[in-house]
């Protein structure tokens, strides 16, 4: 609580701001090593597919946004949960017979991050606990910490294609567990869960009466031999808030348009959670009006070929990454099945002077000017995460440098 005599300036930051911190920044900002000035910098650290221009957005998306701006019709405040026509467009696009959606079941948000913030905020009180995947996207923890929610990690198992350790997950549940977050396809793992695994997960949620926040921002970004199943399509009983958005599948992360789907066929979220989400949406009044105005055309005119091309390009890059890096002594690649990431285990015992993932990342940057994220930022020490959205020739260059780097430091 702030209190001070009013005879001088004393302004401090709030408790909430102090407990809000991004683990990526906390670790990466402490890397003091500078890139090697003799080598061009290659960053494989950012999950932003727009960086090199090799993943182009669909022309209809650009046209739709230009049209909205020129119409002058979308310059005002939309309702805080989104324009009804934009919510309906999302519901129509993502509704399936197994998991039907109406306009009322969709809430628009400022990116998938905004959607996650609202979902965690509506289900959890300060002092409750929430189950998060390890390794996992760091925003979940940032959000929980900020709200005073205790974090309990359940493990994803690298030797089982990063499937959830369901036994351990269930052992973490107690009377203060308010929700579980699952992420499929996964950042940082690049994994895609099998249908049976999702059904087994739902059994645990059913048994424990545990609502789910399903982060499906990478929906449909899957490689040959894998299939994406929306979690909500596999249950009629477990209440699920699914989150997603335009950032990855539509390749426009900067447009900040995300959504929440309320999947609740037994009215478990009615009316409290639905009303709660509406209340939370009033904090920042939803995502920007222009993209909302263009949403119907973005969703309905971006054809299947566009998405297929994105997946083909990603899969080729995933294969290139696996082919080269799996031959490098000291590294073990966990082959990705989707999304835009690969996790690589560092066999630290095979290196002379690399005791952990943070030192690996620092030295790689200092010697080869290649930047990737240490697994520690995802609660997964002795791994590194690589984003494989760069053009193949850049990936090739980066991987050659990594191979030379590993050879130099290998025992
Ligand atoms: C798993 C996951 N969820 C959510 C987000 C946030 O998406 P947005 O950019 O729409 O806020 C990301 C972004 O990288 C992500 O990887």
Coordinates of C-alpha atoms and ligand atoms in Angstrom, one line a residue:
X1 CA 0.0 0.0 0.0
X2 CA 1.4 3.5 -0.9
X3 CA 1.5 6.0 1.9
X4 CA 3.8 9.0 2.3
X5 CA 3.7 12.4 3.7
X6 CA 2.7 14.8 0.9
X7 CA 5.5 17.4 1.4
X8 CA 7.9 16.0 -1.2
X9 CA 7.9 13.9 -4.4
X10 CA 8.1 10.2 -3.8
X11 CA 6.7 8.0 -6.6
X12 CA 7.4 4.3 -6.7
X13 CA 6.2 1.6 -9.0
X14 CA 3.3 -0.6 -7.9
X15 CA 3.6 -4.1 -6.4
X16 CA 1.9 -5.5 -9.5
X17 CA 4.4 -3.9 -11.8
X18 CA 7.3 -5.2 -9.6
X19 CA 6.1 -8.8 -9.8
X20 CA 5.5 -8.6 -13.5
X21 CA 8.6 -9.7 -15.4
X22 CA 9.2 -11.6 -18.6
X23 CA 11.6 -14.5 -18.0
X24 CA 13.0 -14.1 -21.6
X25 CA 14.0 -10.5 -20.8
X26 CA 15.3 -11.5 -17.3
X27 CA 17.8 -14.0 -18.9
X28 CA 18.5 -12.5 -22.3
X29 CA 19.1 -8.9 -21.0
X30 CA 21.8 -10.4 -18.7
X31 CA 23.7 -11.7 -21.7
X32 CA 26.5 -9.2 -21.8
X33 CA 28.5 -10.8 -24.6
X34 CA 28.6 -8.9 -27.9
X35 CA 28.3 -10.6 -31.3
X36 CA 31.5 -11.2 -33.2
X37 CA 32.1 -8.0 -35.2
X38 CA 33.7 -10.1 -38.1
X39 CA 30.6 -12.1 -38.7
X40 CA 27.1 -11.0 -39.7
X41 CA 24.5 -11.3 -37.1
X42 CA 21.9 -14.1 -37.5
X43 CA 19.1 -14.2 -35.0
X44 CA 17.2 -17.4 -34.6
X45 CA 15.5 -16.2 -31.5
X46 CA 12.4 -14.4 -32.4
X47 CA 9.1 -16.2 -33.2
X48 CA 8.2 -13.5 -35.7
X49 CA 7.6 -14.9 -39.3
X50 CA 7.7 -11.5 -40.9
X51 CA 11.3 -10.7 -40.2
X52 CA 12.9 -11.7 -43.6
X53 CA 9.9 -11.2 -46.0
X54 CA 10.1 -14.9 -47.0
X55 CA 6.7 -15.6 -45.4
X56 CA 4.4 -13.3 -47.3
X57 CA 0.9 -12.4 -46.2
X58 CA -2.0 -13.1 -48.5
X59 CA -2.9 -10.2 -50.8
X60 CA -6.5 -10.3 -49.7
X61 CA -5.4 -9.4 -46.1
X62 CA -3.7 -6.2 -47.3
X63 CA -6.6 -5.3 -49.6
X64 CA -9.1 -5.8 -46.8
X65 CA -7.3 -3.5 -44.4
X66 CA -6.7 -0.8 -47.0
X67 CA -10.4 -1.0 -47.9
X68 CA -11.4 -0.5 -44.3
X69 CA -9.2 2.5 -43.8
X70 CA -10.6 4.1 -46.9
X71 CA -14.2 3.4 -45.9
X72 CA -13.8 5.5 -42.8
X73 CA -16.3 3.1 -41.3
X74 CA -14.0 1.5 -38.7
X75 CA -12.5 4.5 -37.0
X76 CA -14.6 4.5 -33.9
X77 CA -14.8 2.4 -30.7
X78 CA -16.0 -1.1 -31.3
X79 CA -17.9 -2.8 -28.4
X80 CA -15.2 -4.1 -26.0
X81 CA -15.7 -7.7 -26.9
X82 CA -15.4 -6.9 -30.6
X83 CA -17.8 -5.9 -33.5
X84 CA -20.6 -8.4 -33.7
X85 CA -19.8 -9.0 -37.4
X86 CA -16.2 -9.7 -36.7
X87 CA -17.0 -12.1 -33.8
X88 CA -19.5 -13.8 -36.1
X89 CA -16.9 -14.1 -38.9
X90 CA -14.5 -15.8 -36.4
X91 CA -17.3 -18.1 -35.1
X92 CA -18.3 -19.1 -38.6
X93 CA -14.7 -19.8 -39.6
X94 CA -13.8 -22.0 -36.6
X95 CA -17.1 -23.6 -35.7
X96 CA -17.1 -27.4 -36.2
X97 CA -20.0 -29.9 -35.7
X98 CA -18.1 -31.3 -32.7
X99 CA -17.3 -27.9 -31.2
X100 CA -19.9 -25.4 -32.4
X101 CA -19.4 -21.7 -31.9
X102 CA -21.8 -18.8 -32.1
X103 CA -21.1 -15.0 -32.1
X104 CA -21.6 -15.0 -28.3
X105 CA -18.9 -17.6 -27.8
X106 CA -16.2 -15.4 -29.3
X107 CA -14.4 -12.5 -27.6
X108 CA -11.8 -10.6 -29.6
X109 CA -8.6 -9.5 -27.8
X110 CA -5.5 -7.6 -28.4
X111 CA -3.4 -10.5 -29.8
X112 CA -3.4 -14.0 -28.3
X113 CA -1.5 -12.5 -25.4
X114 CA -4.4 -10.3 -24.5
X115 CA -6.7 -13.4 -24.8
X116 CA -4.5 -15.4 -22.4
X117 CA -4.4 -12.5 -20.0
X118 CA -8.2 -12.4 -19.8
X119 CA -8.5 -16.2 -19.6
X120 CA -6.1 -16.5 -16.7
X121 CA -7.6 -13.4 -15.1
X122 CA -11.1 -14.7 -15.3
X123 CA -10.4 -18.2 -13.9
X124 CA -7.8 -17.5 -11.2
X125 CA -7.8 -15.5 -8.0
X126 CA -4.7 -14.3 -6.2
X127 CA -3.5 -17.2 -4.1
X128 CA -4.9 -19.9 -6.4
X129 CA -2.6 -22.0 -8.4
X130 CA -2.4 -22.7 -12.2
X131 CA -0.8 -25.6 -14.0
X132 CA 1.6 -24.6 -16.8
X133 CA 3.6 -26.7 -19.3
X134 CA 7.4 -27.0 -18.8
X135 CA 8.9 -26.1 -21.3
X136 CA 6.4 -23.5 -22.1
X137 CA 5.7 -20.1 -23.5
X138 CA 6.9 -17.6 -20.9
X139 CA 4.0 -15.3 -21.0
X140 CA 1.9 -17.7 -19.0
X141 CA 4.2 -17.3 -16.0
X142 CA 4.5 -13.6 -16.5
X143 CA 0.7 -13.3 -16.4
X144 CA 0.3 -15.6 -13.4
X145 CA 3.1 -13.8 -11.4
X146 CA 1.6 -10.5 -12.2
X147 CA -1.7 -11.5 -10.7
X148 CA -0.3 -13.2 -7.6
X149 CA -1.3 -16.7 -8.9
X150 CA 1.0 -19.6 -7.9
X151 CA 2.6 -21.4 -10.8
X152 CA 2.9 -25.2 -10.8
X153 CA 4.7 -26.8 -13.7
X154 CA 3.8 -30.1 -15.3
X155 CA 6.5 -31.6 -17.5
X156 CA 6.5 -32.2 -21.2
X157 CA 8.6 -35.3 -22.0
X158 CA 11.3 -34.9 -24.8
X159 CA 11.6 -38.6 -25.3
X160 CA 7.9 -38.9 -26.0
X161 CA 7.6 -36.1 -28.6
X162 CA 7.1 -33.6 -25.7
X163 CA 3.8 -35.3 -24.6
X164 CA 2.5 -34.1 -21.2
X165 CA 3.4 -36.2 -18.2
X166 CA -0.2 -36.7 -17.2
X167 CA 0.5 -38.6 -14.1
X168 CA 2.6 -35.8 -12.7
X169 CA 0.2 -33.2 -14.0
X170 CA -2.6 -34.8 -12.0
X171 CA -0.5 -35.1 -8.9
X172 CA -0.1 -31.3 -8.9
X173 CA -3.9 -30.6 -8.6
X174 CA -5.3 -29.5 -5.3
X175 CA -8.3 -27.6 -4.1
X176 CA -6.7 -24.2 -5.1
X177 CA -6.0 -25.3 -8.7
X178 CA -8.1 -23.0 -10.8
X179 CA -7.0 -24.0 -14.3
X180 CA -4.6 -25.8 -16.5
X181 CA -2.9 -24.2 -19.6
X182 CA -2.1 -26.5 -22.5
X183 CA -0.4 -25.5 -25.7
X184 CA -0.8 -27.4 -29.0
X185 CA 1.1 -27.1 -31.4
X186 CA 3.8 -26.0 -28.9
X187 CA 6.1 -23.1 -28.6
X188 CA 8.9 -23.8 -27.8
X189 CA 8.8 -27.6 -28.6
X190 CA 7.4 -27.7 -32.1
X191 CA 5.3 -30.7 -31.0
X192 CA 1.8 -31.7 -32.1
X193 CA -0.2 -33.9 -29.7
X194 CA -1.8 -37.1 -30.9
X195 CA -5.6 -37.4 -30.6
X196 CA -5.3 -40.2 -28.0
X197 CA -3.0 -38.1 -25.9
X198 CA -5.5 -35.2 -25.9
X199 CA -8.3 -37.6 -24.9
X200 CA -6.1 -38.9 -22.0
X201 CA -5.5 -35.3 -21.0
X202 CA -9.2 -34.5 -21.1
X203 CA -9.9 -37.6 -18.9
X204 CA -7.6 -36.0 -16.2
X205 CA -9.4 -32.7 -16.5
X206 CA -12.7 -34.4 -16.3
X207 CA -11.7 -36.4 -13.2
X208 CA -10.4 -33.3 -11.5
X209 CA -13.1 -30.9 -12.7
X210 CA -10.3 -28.7 -14.1
X211 CA -11.1 -26.0 -16.6
X212 CA -8.7 -25.7 -19.5
X213 CA -7.1 -22.8 -21.3
X214 CA -6.1 -24.3 -24.6
X215 CA -3.5 -22.1 -26.4
X216 CA -4.0 -23.0 -30.1
X217 CA -2.3 -20.0 -31.7
X218 CA -0.3 -22.4 -33.9
X219 CA -3.5 -24.3 -35.0
X220 CA -3.1 -26.1 -38.4
X221 CA 0.7 -25.3 -38.6
X222 CA 1.5 -29.0 -38.7
X223 CA 3.8 -31.1 -40.9
X224 CA 3.2 -34.3 -42.9
X225 CA 2.1 -37.3 -40.8
X226 CA 0.6 -35.0 -38.1
X227 CA -2.8 -33.7 -37.5
X228 CA -4.1 -30.8 -35.4
X229 CA -7.2 -31.6 -33.3
X230 CA -8.8 -28.6 -31.6
X231 CA -9.1 -29.7 -28.0
X232 CA -12.7 -28.6 -27.7
X233 CA -13.6 -31.0 -30.6
X234 CA -12.8 -34.0 -28.4
X235 CA -15.0 -33.4 -25.4
X236 CA -18.6 -32.6 -24.6
X237 CA -18.0 -32.1 -20.9
X238 CA -14.8 -30.3 -20.0
X239 CA -15.2 -26.5 -20.2
X240 CA -12.5 -25.0 -22.4
X241 CA -11.4 -21.5 -23.2
X242 CA -9.4 -21.8 -26.5
X243 CA -7.2 -18.9 -27.5
X244 CA -5.8 -18.1 -30.9
X245 CA -5.4 -15.2 -33.3
X246 CA -4.0 -13.9 -36.6
X247 CA -0.3 -13.8 -35.5
X248 CA 1.0 -17.1 -36.8
X249 CA -1.4 -18.8 -39.2
X250 CA -2.1 -15.5 -41.0
X251 CA 1.5 -14.2 -40.5
X252 CA 0.6 -10.8 -39.1
X253 CA 1.7 -10.7 -35.4
X254 CA 1.9 -6.9 -35.4
X255 CA -1.8 -6.6 -36.2
X256 CA -2.6 -7.6 -32.6
X257 CA -5.8 -9.5 -33.2
X258 CA -6.5 -12.5 -31.0
X259 CA -9.6 -14.3 -29.8
X260 CA -11.1 -16.4 -27.1
X261 CA -13.6 -19.2 -27.9
X262 CA -15.8 -20.2 -25.0
X263 CA -16.5 -23.9 -25.3
X264 CA -19.0 -24.8 -22.6
X265 CA -21.7 -27.1 -23.6
X266 CA -22.9 -27.7 -20.1
X267 CA -23.1 -24.1 -19.0
X268 CA -20.3 -24.4 -16.4
X269 CA -18.9 -21.0 -17.4
X270 CA -22.4 -19.5 -17.5
X271 CA -23.0 -16.9 -16.4
X272 CA -20.1 -16.0 -14.2
X273 CA -17.1 -16.7 -16.5
X274 CA -18.9 -15.3 -19.6
X275 CA -19.8 -12.1 -17.7
X276 CA -16.3 -12.0 -16.2
X277 CA -14.7 -12.1 -19.6
X278 CA -16.9 -9.3 -20.8
X279 CA -15.9 -7.3 -17.7
X280 CA -12.2 -7.9 -18.3
X281 CA -12.6 -6.9 -22.0
X282 CA -13.7 -3.5 -20.8
X283 CA -10.3 -2.8 -19.3
X284 CA -8.7 -2.0 -22.7
X285 CA -11.8 -2.0 -25.0
X286 CA -10.6 -4.8 -27.3
X287 CA -8.3 -4.9 -30.3
X288 CA -8.1 -2.1 -33.0
X289 CA -11.1 -1.4 -35.1
X290 CA -9.5 -1.5 -38.5
X291 CA -8.3 -5.1 -38.3
X292 CA -11.7 -6.0 -36.8
X293 CA -13.4 -4.4 -39.7
X294 CA -11.2 -6.4 -42.1
X295 CA -11.5 -9.6 -40.2
X296 CA -14.3 -11.2 -42.2
X297 CA -12.4 -10.9 -45.5
X298 CA -9.1 -11.9 -43.9
X299 CA -10.6 -15.1 -42.6
X300 CA -12.7 -16.0 -45.5
X301 CA -10.6 -14.9 -48.5
X302 CA -7.3 -16.4 -47.3
X303 CA -7.4 -19.7 -49.2
X304 CA -6.2 -23.1 -48.3
X305 CA -3.3 -22.9 -50.8
X306 CA -1.9 -20.0 -48.8
X307 CA -1.9 -22.0 -45.6
X308 CA -0.6 -25.1 -47.4
X309 CA 2.3 -23.0 -48.7
X310 CA 3.2 -21.7 -45.3
X311 CA 3.2 -25.2 -43.9
X312 CA 5.3 -26.5 -46.8
X313 CA 7.9 -23.8 -46.3
X314 CA 8.0 -24.4 -42.6
X315 CA 8.3 -28.1 -43.0
X316 CA 11.2 -27.7 -45.5
X317 CA 13.0 -25.5 -43.0
X318 CA 12.3 -27.9 -40.2
X319 CA 13.8 -30.7 -42.3
X320 CA 16.8 -28.7 -43.1
X321 CA 17.3 -27.9 -39.4
X322 CA 17.0 -31.5 -38.4
X323 CA 19.1 -32.9 -41.2
X324 CA 22.1 -30.6 -40.4
X325 CA 21.9 -30.3 -36.7
X326 CA 21.3 -33.9 -35.9
X327 CA 24.7 -34.7 -37.4
X328 CA 26.5 -32.2 -35.0
X329 CA 28.3 -34.0 -32.2
X330 CA 27.1 -32.7 -28.8
X331 CA 23.6 -31.8 -30.0
X332 CA 20.4 -33.9 -30.0
X333 CA 17.5 -32.6 -32.1
X334 CA 14.0 -33.4 -31.0
X335 CA 12.3 -33.5 -34.4
X336 CA 9.6 -30.9 -34.7
X337 CA 6.1 -31.9 -35.9
X338 CA 4.6 -28.4 -36.4
X339 CA 4.8 -24.7 -35.5
X340 CA 8.1 -22.9 -36.2
X341 CA 10.4 -24.1 -33.5
X342 CA 12.8 -26.8 -32.7
X343 CA 14.3 -27.7 -29.3
X344 CA 17.8 -29.0 -29.3
X345 CA 19.3 -30.8 -26.3
X346 CA 22.9 -29.8 -25.4
X347 CA 24.9 -32.8 -24.2
X348 CA 26.9 -30.6 -21.8
X349 CA 29.0 -33.5 -20.6
X350 CA 30.4 -33.8 -24.2
X351 CA 31.8 -30.2 -24.1
X352 CA 35.0 -28.9 -22.6
X353 CA 33.9 -25.6 -21.5
X354 CA 30.1 -25.4 -21.9
X355 CA 28.4 -26.3 -18.6
X356 CA 24.9 -25.2 -19.5
X357 CA 22.5 -23.7 -22.1
X358 CA 23.2 -20.1 -21.0
X359 CA 26.9 -20.4 -21.6
X360 CA 26.3 -22.2 -24.9
X361 CA 24.1 -19.3 -26.0
X362 CA 26.5 -16.7 -24.9
X363 CA 29.6 -18.3 -26.5
X364 CA 27.7 -19.0 -29.7
X365 CA 26.8 -15.3 -29.9
X366 CA 30.2 -14.1 -29.1
X367 CA 32.1 -16.4 -31.5
X368 CA 29.7 -16.9 -34.3
X369 CA 27.2 -14.1 -34.0
X370 CA 24.3 -16.6 -34.0
X371 CA 21.6 -15.9 -31.4
X372 CA 19.1 -18.4 -30.1
X373 CA 17.3 -18.7 -26.8
X374 CA 18.5 -20.8 -24.0
X375 CA 16.0 -23.4 -22.8
X376 CA 16.2 -21.9 -19.3
X377 CA 13.8 -19.1 -20.4
X378 CA 11.3 -21.8 -21.0
X379 CA 12.1 -23.6 -17.7
X380 CA 14.1 -26.2 -19.7
X381 CA 17.8 -26.0 -18.9
X382 CA 20.4 -27.5 -21.3
X383 CA 18.2 -27.1 -24.3
X384 CA 18.2 -24.3 -26.9
X385 CA 15.3 -23.2 -29.0
X386 CA 15.7 -22.3 -32.6
X387 CA 13.1 -20.5 -34.7
X388 CA 13.3 -21.8 -38.2
X389 CA 11.4 -19.1 -40.2
X390 CA 14.6 -17.5 -41.7
X391 CA 15.2 -18.2 -45.4
X392 CA 17.0 -21.6 -46.0
X393 CA 20.3 -20.0 -47.0
X394 CA 20.4 -18.1 -43.7
X395 CA 19.6 -21.2 -41.7
X396 CA 22.2 -23.1 -43.6
X397 CA 24.8 -20.4 -42.8
X398 CA 23.8 -20.3 -39.1
X399 CA 23.9 -24.1 -38.8
X400 CA 27.3 -24.4 -40.4
X401 CA 28.6 -21.9 -37.9
X402 CA 27.0 -23.8 -35.1
X403 CA 28.6 -27.0 -36.3
X404 CA 32.0 -25.3 -36.3
X405 CA 31.4 -23.9 -32.9
X406 CA 30.4 -27.3 -31.4
X407 CA 33.4 -29.0 -33.1
X408 CA 35.7 -26.4 -31.4
X409 CA 34.3 -26.9 -28.0
X410 CA 33.6 -30.7 -28.1
X411 CA 35.9 -32.8 -25.9
Ligands
LIG1 C1 2.3 -20.2 -27.5 C2 2.0 -18.8 -27.8 N1 0.9 -18.3 -27.3 C3 0.6 -17.0 -27.5 C4 1.4 -16.1 -28.2 C5 1.1 -14.7 -28.4 O1 0.5 -14.4 -29.6 P1 0.2 -12.8 -30.0 O2 1.3 -12.3 -30.7 O3 -1.0 -13.0 -30.8 O4 -0.1 -12.1 -28.7 C6 2.6 -16.6 -28.7 C7 3.6 -15.8 -29.5 O5 4.7 -16.1 -29.8 C8 2.9 -18.0 -28.5 O6 4.1 -18.6 -29.0

